[in-house]
Amino acid sequence: MDANQKKFSLYVFLSTFARNLIEVFIPIILYKFGFTLKSVILYYLFVNLFSLLLNYPCIYISNKYSNKALAVIGVISFSLLQLLLNKIYLSLLYMIILAFVFALYRRGYWISRRFYNLRVMRKNNISITYSFISIINQIGVVFATYIGALILDFTTVKILTIISLLLFLLSLIPLYLFKFENKEKSSKIELFKTFKLIPKSDIFLFGTYELINVVKFLFSIYLFIYVKNNYQTIGILNLFTNLATLLFAYLYGKKINENKNFLRLSIFLVILVYFLKLSTISYALILISILEGIFLKMYEISIQKEFYSLSKKFEYQNYNLVYEVTQNFFRTVVVAVLYFFINDLRLMIIISLVFIGLGAFLKFKNISTDYYEKNNE
């Protein structure tokens, strides 16, 4: 393990722990404060729409200045987000501002994180490196949601936001200690050219995979409304899910390759477990949550290994931009459909799962270096 991988792993652990203390609870905090279900969905629509629109300017900033500068923008936005969550107003303007700040924080964080992820991956074995970073990420997630739930149930949002913010700020230290042989180089932003070179099956696959985040967002509200209206229930279920995910990543992460049949199987298993979760409100949810963690990690590892293997044939920033635009476009379209045409929360979850399932029916082709060079002349 090289020095940058160690620093990146520490950055991932601290930032992941800080984010997961509070992120999953934001829709519930809004709902509990007085926003209607449709209003919370509208907030999420704005988040994804703003994320889509912010992708290009964020890539421009990272290209012109540096990804560290973009990460700082993410931290500043995260700080503003914590302030906004401590002073909630039941108004459309507040919702739009909150959504914009959340989107800016997410773009600043994820674009810079994926960029450094790609640099670290390209210097090491993809399967081993991704599995290790995935385990570190999962360690950061495991207890964060449950601890966040306990803080919310027994103290206040203010206490949670202060703890989350301090840890997030601390994560900047290892980030700024990165040292690569070659400095970050500015590159011409070529979104459409890069988009044309990536197989459309992979574009669609990446887009449908990111709809998992829509399902998770909806399920956090669903569990609060239909299972038990406290934060600890969500925290406990997430604890079992994340422990199972961590165990699976540790035991099998390095053994999973880009086999498309395995990918299809993982998609069907994820959909199955969410349908089981949707039809259960008893203690069986704990067992289902464990299966959820295993199947989600199968799906994630399959997708991410495809993502990082393909990345070797493209320039960092443009490849990153295509992925960011793709995921936010898919989420924006699906959430817009849910907001404007669907009123039932269960049906929203089912429709989201149907869209995810479409990824299992794609016809894949392996893109080779020769293909890239031929089409990049």
Coordinates of C-alpha atoms in Angstrom, one line a residue:
M1 CA 0.0 0.0 0.0
D2 CA 1.5 3.3 -1.0
A3 CA 1.5 6.5 1.0
N4 CA -1.3 8.1 -1.0
Q5 CA -3.5 5.1 -0.6
K6 CA -3.1 5.4 3.2
K7 CA -3.9 9.1 3.2
F8 CA -6.9 8.6 0.9
S9 CA -8.2 5.8 3.1
L10 CA -8.1 8.1 6.1
Y11 CA -9.8 10.9 4.2
V12 CA -12.5 8.4 3.1
F13 CA -13.0 7.1 6.6
L14 CA -13.3 10.5 8.3
S15 CA -15.5 12.2 5.6
T16 CA -17.7 9.1 5.3
F17 CA -18.3 8.9 9.0
A18 CA -19.1 12.6 9.2
R19 CA -21.5 12.6 6.3
N20 CA -23.4 9.5 7.4
L21 CA -24.0 10.8 10.9
I22 CA -26.7 13.1 9.5
E23 CA -27.3 12.7 5.7
V24 CA -29.8 9.8 5.9
F25 CA -31.9 11.7 8.4
I26 CA -32.3 15.0 6.5
P27 CA -35.6 14.0 4.8
I28 CA -36.9 12.8 8.1
I29 CA -35.9 16.0 9.9
L30 CA -37.8 18.0 7.2
Y31 CA -40.8 15.7 7.4
K32 CA -40.8 15.8 11.2
F33 CA -40.6 19.6 11.2
G34 CA -43.7 19.9 9.1
F35 CA -43.0 19.5 5.5
T36 CA -45.4 17.2 3.6
L37 CA -44.3 14.0 1.9
K38 CA -44.6 15.7 -1.5
S39 CA -42.6 18.7 -0.3
V40 CA -39.8 16.4 0.8
I41 CA -39.8 14.7 -2.6
L42 CA -39.8 18.2 -4.2
Y43 CA -36.7 19.0 -2.1
Y44 CA -35.0 15.9 -3.4
L45 CA -36.0 16.8 -7.0
F46 CA -34.3 20.2 -6.5
V47 CA -31.2 18.5 -5.0
N48 CA -30.8 16.3 -8.1
L49 CA -31.6 19.1 -10.6
F50 CA -29.1 21.4 -9.0
S51 CA -26.5 18.6 -8.9
L52 CA -27.0 18.1 -12.6
L53 CA -26.6 21.8 -13.3
L54 CA -23.5 22.2 -11.0
N55 CA -21.5 19.3 -12.5
Y56 CA -20.0 21.4 -15.3
P57 CA -19.0 24.4 -13.2
C58 CA -17.6 22.2 -10.5
I59 CA -15.5 20.3 -13.1
Y60 CA -14.4 23.7 -14.5
I61 CA -13.2 24.8 -11.0
S62 CA -11.3 21.5 -10.4
N63 CA -9.8 21.8 -13.9
K64 CA -8.8 25.5 -13.6
Y65 CA -7.7 25.5 -10.0
S66 CA -7.5 22.1 -8.3
N67 CA -9.6 19.3 -6.9
K68 CA -8.4 20.3 -3.4
A69 CA -10.0 23.7 -4.0
L70 CA -13.2 22.0 -5.1
A71 CA -13.1 19.8 -1.9
V72 CA -12.9 23.0 0.2
I73 CA -16.0 24.4 -1.6
G74 CA -17.6 21.1 -0.5
V75 CA -16.6 21.6 3.1
I76 CA -17.8 25.2 3.1
S77 CA -21.2 24.1 1.6
F78 CA -21.4 21.3 4.2
S79 CA -20.9 23.9 6.9
L80 CA -23.7 26.1 5.5
L81 CA -25.9 23.0 5.3
Q82 CA -25.4 22.4 9.1
L83 CA -26.4 26.0 9.8
L84 CA -29.5 25.7 7.7
L85 CA -30.6 22.5 9.4
N86 CA -30.5 24.3 12.7
K87 CA -32.9 27.0 11.5
I88 CA -35.7 25.4 9.4
Y89 CA -38.5 27.4 7.8
L90 CA -41.6 26.0 6.3
S91 CA -41.2 27.8 2.9
L92 CA -40.4 27.0 -0.7
L93 CA -37.5 29.4 -0.7
Y94 CA -35.9 27.7 2.3
M95 CA -36.3 24.3 0.6
I96 CA -34.7 25.6 -2.6
I97 CA -31.7 27.1 -0.7
L98 CA -31.3 24.0 1.3
A99 CA -31.4 21.8 -1.8
F100 CA -28.8 24.1 -3.6
V101 CA -26.4 24.0 -0.7
F102 CA -26.7 20.3 -0.3
A103 CA -26.1 19.8 -4.0
L104 CA -23.1 22.0 -4.0
Y105 CA -21.6 20.2 -1.0
R106 CA -22.2 16.8 -2.7
R107 CA -20.7 17.9 -6.1
G108 CA -17.7 19.4 -4.3
Y109 CA -17.2 16.3 -2.3
W110 CA -17.9 13.6 -4.8
I111 CA -16.2 15.0 -7.9
S112 CA -13.0 15.7 -6.0
R113 CA -13.2 12.3 -4.2
R114 CA -13.7 10.3 -7.4
F115 CA -10.9 12.2 -9.1
Y116 CA -8.4 11.1 -6.3
N117 CA -10.0 7.7 -6.3
L118 CA -9.2 7.3 -10.0
R119 CA -5.6 8.5 -9.4
V120 CA -5.1 6.0 -6.6
M121 CA -6.8 3.2 -8.5
R122 CA -4.7 3.7 -11.6
K123 CA -1.5 3.3 -9.7
N124 CA -2.5 0.0 -8.1
N125 CA -4.4 -3.2 -8.7
I126 CA -8.0 -2.3 -9.2
S127 CA -9.6 -5.3 -7.4
I128 CA -7.3 -5.2 -4.4
T129 CA -7.3 -1.4 -4.1
Y130 CA -11.0 -0.9 -4.6
S131 CA -11.8 -3.7 -2.1
F132 CA -9.5 -2.1 0.5
I133 CA -11.0 1.4 0.1
S134 CA -14.5 -0.1 0.0
I135 CA -13.8 -1.7 3.4
I136 CA -12.5 1.5 4.9
N137 CA -15.5 3.4 3.5
Q138 CA -17.8 0.8 5.1
I139 CA -16.1 1.0 8.4
G140 CA -16.9 4.7 8.3
V141 CA -20.5 4.0 7.6
V142 CA -21.1 1.1 10.0
F143 CA -21.8 2.9 13.3
A144 CA -22.3 6.4 12.0
T145 CA -26.0 6.2 11.2
Y146 CA -26.8 4.5 14.6
I147 CA -24.7 7.0 16.5
G148 CA -26.4 9.9 14.6
A149 CA -29.8 8.4 15.5
L150 CA -28.9 8.2 19.2
I151 CA -27.7 11.8 19.2
L152 CA -30.9 13.0 17.5
D153 CA -33.2 11.0 19.8
F154 CA -31.5 12.1 23.0
T155 CA -30.0 15.5 22.3
T156 CA -30.6 18.0 19.4
V157 CA -30.0 18.5 15.7
K158 CA -27.5 21.2 16.8
I159 CA -25.3 18.8 18.7
L160 CA -25.2 16.4 15.8
T161 CA -24.4 19.0 13.2
I162 CA -21.5 20.3 15.3
I163 CA -20.0 16.8 15.6
S164 CA -20.5 16.1 12.0
L165 CA -18.9 19.3 10.9
L166 CA -15.8 19.0 13.1
L167 CA -15.1 15.5 11.7
F168 CA -15.7 16.6 8.1
L169 CA -13.2 19.5 8.6
L170 CA -10.7 17.1 10.1
S171 CA -10.9 14.9 6.9
L172 CA -9.3 17.8 4.9
I173 CA -5.9 17.2 6.6
P174 CA -5.1 13.9 4.9
L175 CA -6.5 15.2 1.7
Y176 CA -4.0 18.1 1.6
L177 CA -1.2 15.7 2.3
F178 CA -1.6 13.9 -1.0
K179 CA 1.5 13.9 -3.2
F180 CA 1.5 12.6 -6.7
E181 CA 4.5 12.3 -9.0
N182 CA 2.7 14.3 -11.6
K183 CA 0.7 17.4 -10.7
E184 CA -2.9 17.8 -11.6
K185 CA -3.0 18.9 -15.2
S186 CA -5.6 21.1 -16.8
S187 CA -7.5 19.3 -19.5
K188 CA -9.9 20.4 -22.1
I189 CA -13.5 19.7 -21.0
E190 CA -15.0 17.4 -23.7
L191 CA -18.2 16.1 -22.2
F192 CA -19.9 15.1 -25.4
K193 CA -16.8 13.6 -27.1
T194 CA -16.1 11.4 -24.0
F195 CA -19.8 10.5 -23.7
K196 CA -19.8 9.2 -27.3
L197 CA -16.8 7.0 -26.7
I198 CA -18.2 5.2 -23.6
P199 CA -20.5 2.3 -24.5
K200 CA -24.1 3.3 -24.0
S201 CA -24.7 0.1 -22.1
D202 CA -22.3 1.3 -19.5
I203 CA -23.9 4.8 -19.4
F204 CA -27.3 3.2 -18.8
L205 CA -25.8 0.8 -16.3
F206 CA -24.2 3.6 -14.2
G207 CA -27.4 5.7 -14.4
T208 CA -29.7 2.9 -13.2
Y209 CA -27.3 1.9 -10.5
E210 CA -27.4 5.4 -9.0
L211 CA -31.2 5.1 -8.6
I212 CA -30.4 3.0 -5.5
N213 CA -29.9 6.4 -3.8
V214 CA -33.5 7.3 -4.7
V215 CA -34.7 4.0 -3.1
K216 CA -32.7 4.7 0.0
F217 CA -34.0 8.2 0.3
L218 CA -37.6 7.0 0.0
F219 CA -37.1 4.1 2.4
S220 CA -35.8 6.4 5.1
I221 CA -39.2 8.2 5.1
Y222 CA -41.1 5.0 4.6
L223 CA -39.6 3.4 7.7
F224 CA -40.2 6.5 9.8
I225 CA -43.9 6.7 8.7
Y226 CA -44.9 3.0 8.5
V227 CA -42.6 1.1 10.9
K228 CA -41.7 3.4 13.9
N229 CA -41.4 7.1 14.0
N230 CA -38.1 7.5 15.7
Y231 CA -34.5 7.8 14.5
Q232 CA -33.2 4.8 16.3
T233 CA -35.2 2.3 14.3
I234 CA -33.6 3.5 11.1
G235 CA -30.2 3.6 12.8
I236 CA -30.5 0.0 14.0
L237 CA -31.6 -1.3 10.6
N238 CA -28.8 0.6 8.9
L239 CA -26.3 -0.8 11.5
F240 CA -27.2 -4.4 10.5
T241 CA -27.1 -3.5 6.8
N242 CA -23.7 -1.9 7.1
L243 CA -22.2 -4.7 9.2
A244 CA -23.3 -7.2 6.6
T245 CA -21.9 -5.0 3.9
L246 CA -18.6 -4.7 5.7
L247 CA -18.3 -8.4 6.2
F248 CA -19.1 -9.2 2.6
A249 CA -16.6 -6.6 1.3
Y250 CA -13.9 -8.1 3.5
L251 CA -14.5 -11.8 2.6
Y252 CA -15.5 -11.5 -1.1
G253 CA -14.6 -8.0 -2.4
K254 CA -11.4 -9.1 -4.1
K255 CA -12.9 -12.1 -5.7
I256 CA -15.6 -10.3 -7.6
N257 CA -14.7 -9.5 -11.2
E258 CA -16.6 -7.7 -14.0
N259 CA -18.7 -10.8 -14.9
K260 CA -21.9 -9.5 -16.3
N261 CA -24.0 -12.5 -15.2
F262 CA -22.9 -11.9 -11.6
L263 CA -23.9 -8.2 -12.1
R264 CA -27.3 -9.2 -13.4
L265 CA -27.8 -11.6 -10.5
S266 CA -26.9 -8.9 -8.0
I267 CA -29.5 -6.5 -9.6
F268 CA -32.3 -9.1 -9.2
L269 CA -31.3 -9.9 -5.6
V270 CA -31.3 -6.2 -4.7
I271 CA -34.8 -5.7 -6.1
L272 CA -36.0 -8.9 -4.4
V273 CA -34.7 -7.8 -1.0
Y274 CA -36.3 -4.3 -1.3
F275 CA -39.6 -5.9 -2.2
L276 CA -39.3 -8.0 1.0
K277 CA -38.4 -4.9 3.0
L278 CA -41.4 -3.1 1.6
S279 CA -43.8 -5.9 2.6
T280 CA -42.5 -6.4 6.2
I281 CA -42.9 -4.3 9.3
S282 CA -41.9 -6.9 11.9
Y283 CA -38.6 -8.0 13.4
A284 CA -37.9 -9.8 10.2
L285 CA -36.7 -6.4 9.0
I286 CA -33.4 -7.1 10.8
L287 CA -32.8 -10.3 8.7
I288 CA -33.8 -8.5 5.5
S289 CA -31.5 -5.6 6.4
I290 CA -28.6 -8.1 6.6
L291 CA -29.5 -9.5 3.2
E292 CA -29.8 -5.9 1.9
G293 CA -26.2 -5.2 3.0
I294 CA -24.8 -8.3 1.2
F295 CA -26.7 -7.8 -2.0
L296 CA -26.1 -4.1 -2.2
K297 CA -22.4 -4.6 -1.8
M298 CA -22.4 -7.3 -4.5
Y299 CA -24.1 -4.8 -6.8
E300 CA -21.8 -1.9 -5.9
I301 CA -18.6 -3.9 -6.3
S302 CA -19.6 -5.2 -9.7
I303 CA -20.5 -1.7 -10.9
Q304 CA -17.5 0.1 -9.4
K305 CA -15.0 -2.4 -10.8
E306 CA -16.6 -1.8 -14.2
F307 CA -16.4 1.9 -13.6
Y308 CA -12.7 1.9 -12.6
S309 CA -11.6 -0.6 -15.3
L310 CA -13.2 1.5 -18.0
S311 CA -11.7 4.7 -16.5
K312 CA -8.2 3.6 -17.5
K313 CA -9.0 4.4 -21.1
F314 CA -10.1 8.0 -20.5
E315 CA -8.8 11.3 -19.1
Y316 CA -9.7 11.7 -15.4
Q317 CA -11.8 14.9 -15.5
N318 CA -13.9 14.1 -18.6
Y319 CA -14.7 10.6 -17.5
N320 CA -15.6 11.8 -14.1
L321 CA -17.9 14.5 -15.6
V322 CA -19.7 12.0 -17.8
Y323 CA -20.4 9.8 -14.7
E324 CA -21.6 12.7 -12.6
V325 CA -23.9 14.0 -15.4
T326 CA -25.2 10.5 -16.1
Q327 CA -26.1 9.7 -12.5
N328 CA -27.7 13.1 -11.8
F329 CA -29.7 13.0 -15.0
F330 CA -31.2 9.6 -14.2
R331 CA -32.0 10.6 -10.7
T332 CA -33.6 13.9 -11.8
V333 CA -35.8 12.3 -14.4
V334 CA -37.0 9.5 -12.1
V335 CA -37.7 11.8 -9.1
A336 CA -39.5 14.2 -11.4
V337 CA -41.8 11.3 -12.6
L338 CA -42.4 10.3 -8.9
Y339 CA -43.2 13.9 -7.8
F340 CA -45.5 14.9 -10.7
F341 CA -47.3 11.6 -11.3
I342 CA -47.2 9.4 -8.1
N343 CA -48.7 10.1 -4.7
D344 CA -48.3 6.8 -2.9
L345 CA -44.9 6.3 -1.2
R346 CA -44.9 2.5 -1.7
L347 CA -45.6 2.9 -5.4
M348 CA -42.7 5.4 -5.7
I349 CA -40.3 2.8 -4.3
I350 CA -41.7 0.1 -6.6
I351 CA -41.3 2.3 -9.7
S352 CA -37.8 3.2 -8.7
L353 CA -36.9 -0.5 -8.4
V354 CA -38.4 -1.2 -11.8
F355 CA -36.1 1.4 -13.4
I356 CA -33.1 -0.2 -11.6
G357 CA -34.2 -3.6 -12.9
L358 CA -33.8 -2.4 -16.5
G359 CA -30.1 -2.5 -16.0
A360 CA -30.2 -6.3 -15.9
F361 CA -31.4 -6.5 -19.4
L362 CA -28.6 -4.6 -21.1
K363 CA -26.4 -6.1 -23.7
F364 CA -22.8 -5.5 -22.7
K365 CA -19.7 -5.3 -24.8
N366 CA -16.2 -5.0 -23.6
I367 CA -14.6 -1.8 -24.7
S368 CA -10.9 -2.3 -25.5
T369 CA -8.0 0.1 -25.7
D370 CA -8.0 -0.4 -29.4
Y371 CA -11.7 0.7 -29.6
Y372 CA -10.8 3.8 -27.6
E373 CA -7.8 4.7 -29.7
K374 CA -9.6 4.1 -32.9
N375 CA -12.5 6.4 -31.9
N376 CA -10.3 9.0 -30.3
E377 CA -8.2 9.8 -33.4

